[in-house]
Short mmCIF file of C-alpha atoms in Angstrom, two decimals:
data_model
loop_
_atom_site.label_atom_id
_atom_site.label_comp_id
_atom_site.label_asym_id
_atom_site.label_seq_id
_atom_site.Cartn_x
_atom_site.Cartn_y
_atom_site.Cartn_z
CA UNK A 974 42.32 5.62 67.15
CA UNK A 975 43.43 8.90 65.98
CA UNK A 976 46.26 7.36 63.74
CA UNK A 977 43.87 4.78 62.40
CA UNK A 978 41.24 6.94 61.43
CA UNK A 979 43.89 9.29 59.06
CA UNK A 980 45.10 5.71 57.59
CA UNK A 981 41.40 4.36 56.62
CA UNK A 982 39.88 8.32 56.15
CA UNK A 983 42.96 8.79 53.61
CA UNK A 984 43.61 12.07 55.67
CA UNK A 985 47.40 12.63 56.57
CA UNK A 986 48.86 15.66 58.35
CA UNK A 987 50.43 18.31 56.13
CA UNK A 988 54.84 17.63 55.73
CA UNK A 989 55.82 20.32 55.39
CA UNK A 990 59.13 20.69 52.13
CA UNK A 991 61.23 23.45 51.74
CA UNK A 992 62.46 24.96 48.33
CA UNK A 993 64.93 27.52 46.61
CA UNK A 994 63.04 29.08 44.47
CA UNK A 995 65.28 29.78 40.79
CA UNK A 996 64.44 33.26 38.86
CA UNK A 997 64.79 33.16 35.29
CA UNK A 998 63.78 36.34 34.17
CA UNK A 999 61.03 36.46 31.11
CA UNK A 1000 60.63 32.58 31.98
CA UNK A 1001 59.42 32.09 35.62
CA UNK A 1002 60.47 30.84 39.08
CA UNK A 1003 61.08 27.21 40.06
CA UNK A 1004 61.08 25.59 43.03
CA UNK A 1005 63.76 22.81 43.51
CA UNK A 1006 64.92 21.19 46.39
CA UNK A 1007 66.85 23.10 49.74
CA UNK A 1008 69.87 20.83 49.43
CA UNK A 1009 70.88 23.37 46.39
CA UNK A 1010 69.87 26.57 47.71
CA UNK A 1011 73.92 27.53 47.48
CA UNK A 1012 73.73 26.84 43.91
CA UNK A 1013 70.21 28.67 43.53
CA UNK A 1014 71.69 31.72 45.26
CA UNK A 1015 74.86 32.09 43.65
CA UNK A 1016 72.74 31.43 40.21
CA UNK A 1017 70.28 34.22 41.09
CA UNK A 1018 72.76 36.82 42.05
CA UNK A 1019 74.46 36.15 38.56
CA UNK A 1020 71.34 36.60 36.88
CA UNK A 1021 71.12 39.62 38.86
CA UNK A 1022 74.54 40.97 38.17
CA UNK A 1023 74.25 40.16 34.69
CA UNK A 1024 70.98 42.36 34.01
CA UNK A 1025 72.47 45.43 35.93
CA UNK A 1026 74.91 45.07 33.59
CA UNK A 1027 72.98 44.92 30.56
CA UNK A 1028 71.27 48.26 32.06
CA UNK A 1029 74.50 50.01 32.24
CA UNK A 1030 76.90 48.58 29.69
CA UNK A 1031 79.32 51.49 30.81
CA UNK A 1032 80.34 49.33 34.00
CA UNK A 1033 81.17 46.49 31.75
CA UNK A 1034 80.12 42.52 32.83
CA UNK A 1035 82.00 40.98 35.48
CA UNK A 1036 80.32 37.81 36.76
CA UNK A 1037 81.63 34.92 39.22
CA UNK A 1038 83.98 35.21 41.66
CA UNK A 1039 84.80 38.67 43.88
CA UNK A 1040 87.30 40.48 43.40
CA UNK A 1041 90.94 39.15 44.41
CA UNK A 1042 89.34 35.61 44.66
CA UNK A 1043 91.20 32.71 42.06
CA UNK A 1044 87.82 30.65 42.09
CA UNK A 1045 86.84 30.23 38.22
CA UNK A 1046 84.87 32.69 36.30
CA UNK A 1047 82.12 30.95 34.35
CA UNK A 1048 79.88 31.91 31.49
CA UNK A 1049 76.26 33.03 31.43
CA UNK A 1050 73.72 30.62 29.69
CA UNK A 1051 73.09 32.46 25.97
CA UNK A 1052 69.58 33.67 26.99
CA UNK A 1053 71.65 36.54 28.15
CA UNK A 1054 73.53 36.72 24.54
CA UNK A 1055 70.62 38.74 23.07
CA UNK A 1056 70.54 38.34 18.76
CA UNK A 1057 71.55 41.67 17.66
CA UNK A 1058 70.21 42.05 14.02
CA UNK A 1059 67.48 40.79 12.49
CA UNK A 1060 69.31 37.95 10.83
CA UNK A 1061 70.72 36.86 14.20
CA UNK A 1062 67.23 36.74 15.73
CA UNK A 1063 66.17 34.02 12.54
CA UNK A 1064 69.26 32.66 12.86
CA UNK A 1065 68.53 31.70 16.56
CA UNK A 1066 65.00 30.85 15.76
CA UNK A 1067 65.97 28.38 13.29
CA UNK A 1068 68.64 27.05 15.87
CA UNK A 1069 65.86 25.97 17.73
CA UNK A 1070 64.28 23.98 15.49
CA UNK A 1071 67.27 22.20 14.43
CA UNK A 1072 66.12 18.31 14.22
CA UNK A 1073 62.22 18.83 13.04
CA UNK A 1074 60.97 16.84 10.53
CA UNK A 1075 61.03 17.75 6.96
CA UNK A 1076 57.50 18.04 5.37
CA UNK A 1077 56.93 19.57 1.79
CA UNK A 1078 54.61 22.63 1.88
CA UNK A 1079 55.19 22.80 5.70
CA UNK A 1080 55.45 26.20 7.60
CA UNK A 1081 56.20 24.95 11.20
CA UNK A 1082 56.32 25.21 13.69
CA UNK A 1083 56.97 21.02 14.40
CA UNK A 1084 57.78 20.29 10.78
CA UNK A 1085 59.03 22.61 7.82
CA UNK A 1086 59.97 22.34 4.20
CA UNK A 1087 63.05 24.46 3.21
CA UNK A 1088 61.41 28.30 2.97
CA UNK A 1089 58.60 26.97 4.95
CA UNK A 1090 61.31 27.36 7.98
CA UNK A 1091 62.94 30.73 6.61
CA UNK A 1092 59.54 32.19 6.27
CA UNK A 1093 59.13 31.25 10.39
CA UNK A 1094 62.34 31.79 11.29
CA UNK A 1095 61.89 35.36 10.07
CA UNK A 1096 58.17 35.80 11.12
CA UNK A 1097 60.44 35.11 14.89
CA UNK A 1098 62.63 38.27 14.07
CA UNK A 1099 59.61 40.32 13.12
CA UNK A 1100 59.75 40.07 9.22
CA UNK A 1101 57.11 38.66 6.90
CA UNK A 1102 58.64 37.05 3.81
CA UNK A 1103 57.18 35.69 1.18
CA UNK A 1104 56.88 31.85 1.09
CA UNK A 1105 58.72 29.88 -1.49
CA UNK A 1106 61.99 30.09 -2.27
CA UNK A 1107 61.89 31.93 -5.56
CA UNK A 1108 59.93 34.60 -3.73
CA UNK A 1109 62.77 34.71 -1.11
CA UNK A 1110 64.85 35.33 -3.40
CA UNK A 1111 64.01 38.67 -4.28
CA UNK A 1112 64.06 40.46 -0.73
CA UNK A 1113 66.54 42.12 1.46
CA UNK A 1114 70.15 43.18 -0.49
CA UNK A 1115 71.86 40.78 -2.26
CA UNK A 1116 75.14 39.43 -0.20
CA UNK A 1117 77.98 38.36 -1.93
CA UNK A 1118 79.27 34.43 -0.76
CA UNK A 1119 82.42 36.24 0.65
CA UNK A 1120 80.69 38.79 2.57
CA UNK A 1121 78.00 36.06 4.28
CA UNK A 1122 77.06 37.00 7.86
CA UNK A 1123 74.82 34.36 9.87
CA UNK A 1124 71.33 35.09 9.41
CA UNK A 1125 71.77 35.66 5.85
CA UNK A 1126 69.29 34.02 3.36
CA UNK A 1127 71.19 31.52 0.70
CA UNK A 1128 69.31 30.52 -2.16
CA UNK A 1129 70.86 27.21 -3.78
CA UNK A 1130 69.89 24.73 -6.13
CA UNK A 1131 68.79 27.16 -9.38
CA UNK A 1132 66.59 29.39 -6.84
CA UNK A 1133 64.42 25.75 -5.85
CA UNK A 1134 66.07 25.38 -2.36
CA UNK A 1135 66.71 27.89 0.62
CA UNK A 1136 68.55 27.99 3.63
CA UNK A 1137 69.88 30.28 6.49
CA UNK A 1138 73.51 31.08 6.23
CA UNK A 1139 74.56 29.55 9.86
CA UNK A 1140 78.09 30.85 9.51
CA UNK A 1141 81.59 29.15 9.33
CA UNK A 1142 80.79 27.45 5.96
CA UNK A 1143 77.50 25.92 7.09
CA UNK A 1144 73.80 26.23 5.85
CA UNK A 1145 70.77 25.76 8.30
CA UNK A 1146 67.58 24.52 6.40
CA UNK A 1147 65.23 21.64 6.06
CA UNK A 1148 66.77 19.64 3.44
CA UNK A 1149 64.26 16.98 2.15
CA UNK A 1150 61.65 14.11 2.70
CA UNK A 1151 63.18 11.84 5.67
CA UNK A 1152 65.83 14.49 6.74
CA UNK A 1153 65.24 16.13 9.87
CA UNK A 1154 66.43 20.29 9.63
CA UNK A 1155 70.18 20.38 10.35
CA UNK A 1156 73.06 22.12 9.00
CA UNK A 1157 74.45 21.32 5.67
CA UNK A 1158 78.29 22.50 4.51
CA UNK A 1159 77.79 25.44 2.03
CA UNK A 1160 80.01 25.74 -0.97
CA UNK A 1161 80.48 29.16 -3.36
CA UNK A 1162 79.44 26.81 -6.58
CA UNK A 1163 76.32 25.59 -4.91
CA UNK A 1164 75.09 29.67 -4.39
CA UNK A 1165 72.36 31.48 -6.79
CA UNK A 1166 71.79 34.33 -4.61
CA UNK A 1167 72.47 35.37 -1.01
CA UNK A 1168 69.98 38.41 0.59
CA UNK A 1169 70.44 39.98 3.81
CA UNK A 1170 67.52 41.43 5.54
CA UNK A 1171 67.32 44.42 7.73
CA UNK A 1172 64.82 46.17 9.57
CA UNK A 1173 62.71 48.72 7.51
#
């Protein structure tokens, strides 16, 4: 009687589930399931290693395997690669946006037209710029093409288009109507001006 009043009450007894619990730090926990607590543990004490590292750069980073052990060393996930300058920081912002629409006069952050997304991408870092490209093209220092460092602001098509210098010869921006924001190849001939931006 007891089993058939649960099944037409809707009432079941409590099963009970067990969980590792991942710690991302700045993010949250998660639970996922015990079968990978080995692989939750040996995740969290990395995580663990690697911020009493970044506390005391002195002792330098060693992560993985113990010492005298030949298992693999691996790397840590580039949340732990913090930007460095200001540029960086855009850079990275705009790195995340990589594949939102295009949308002329937009300023994010799900679609952007081209200094709609270096105006964000900067507002990320901490900087307010001005909003159209023209504008942009008056702060920070002026870079010279051979001295480009990512994060750099490239101004191209006679000051009317603008783009984050993404390094190795490539632009980030949102390109045009129907073009989602990607990376474009950068050449010398295509550059009016280049600005870098630092902190004040």
């Amino acid at each position: 009687m007891g089993a058939m009043a649960a099944t037409t009450t809707g009432v079941f007894p409590a099963i009970t589930a067990t969980a590792a619990t991942v710690e991302i730090p700045g993010i949250g926990n998660f639970d996922v399931p015990d079968e990978f607590a080995p692989q939750v543990q040996q995740f969290n004490q990395t995580v663990k290693d690697a911020e009493t590292a970044m506390q005391n750069p002195s002792a330098g980073l060693q992560i993985g395997a113990p010492k005298g052990d030949p298992a693999p060393q691996f790397q840590l996930p580039t949340i732990f690669n913090k930007p460095s300058s200001v540029g960086d920081i855009a850079l990275h912002a705009a790195e995340t946006k990589v594949g939102a629409q295009y949308s002329w006069g937009a300023t994010g952050p799900y679609s952007f037209d081209c200094s709609g997304l270096v105006q964000w991408a900067y507002k990320q870092a901490g900087i307010e710029l001005p909003r159209t490209s023209f504008e942009q093209s008056n702060v920070g220092a002026p870079v010279a093409f051979d001295d480009l460092q990512p994060g750099d602001i490239v101004i191209t098509n006679g000051g009317g288009h603008v783009g984050i210098y993404a390094g190795d010869g490539k632009l980030l921006n949102a390109v045009q109507s129907g073009t989602p924001v990607s990376y474009t190849p950068l050449h010398a001939s295509q550059v009016v001006t280049a600005r870098r931006v630092v902190n004040a």
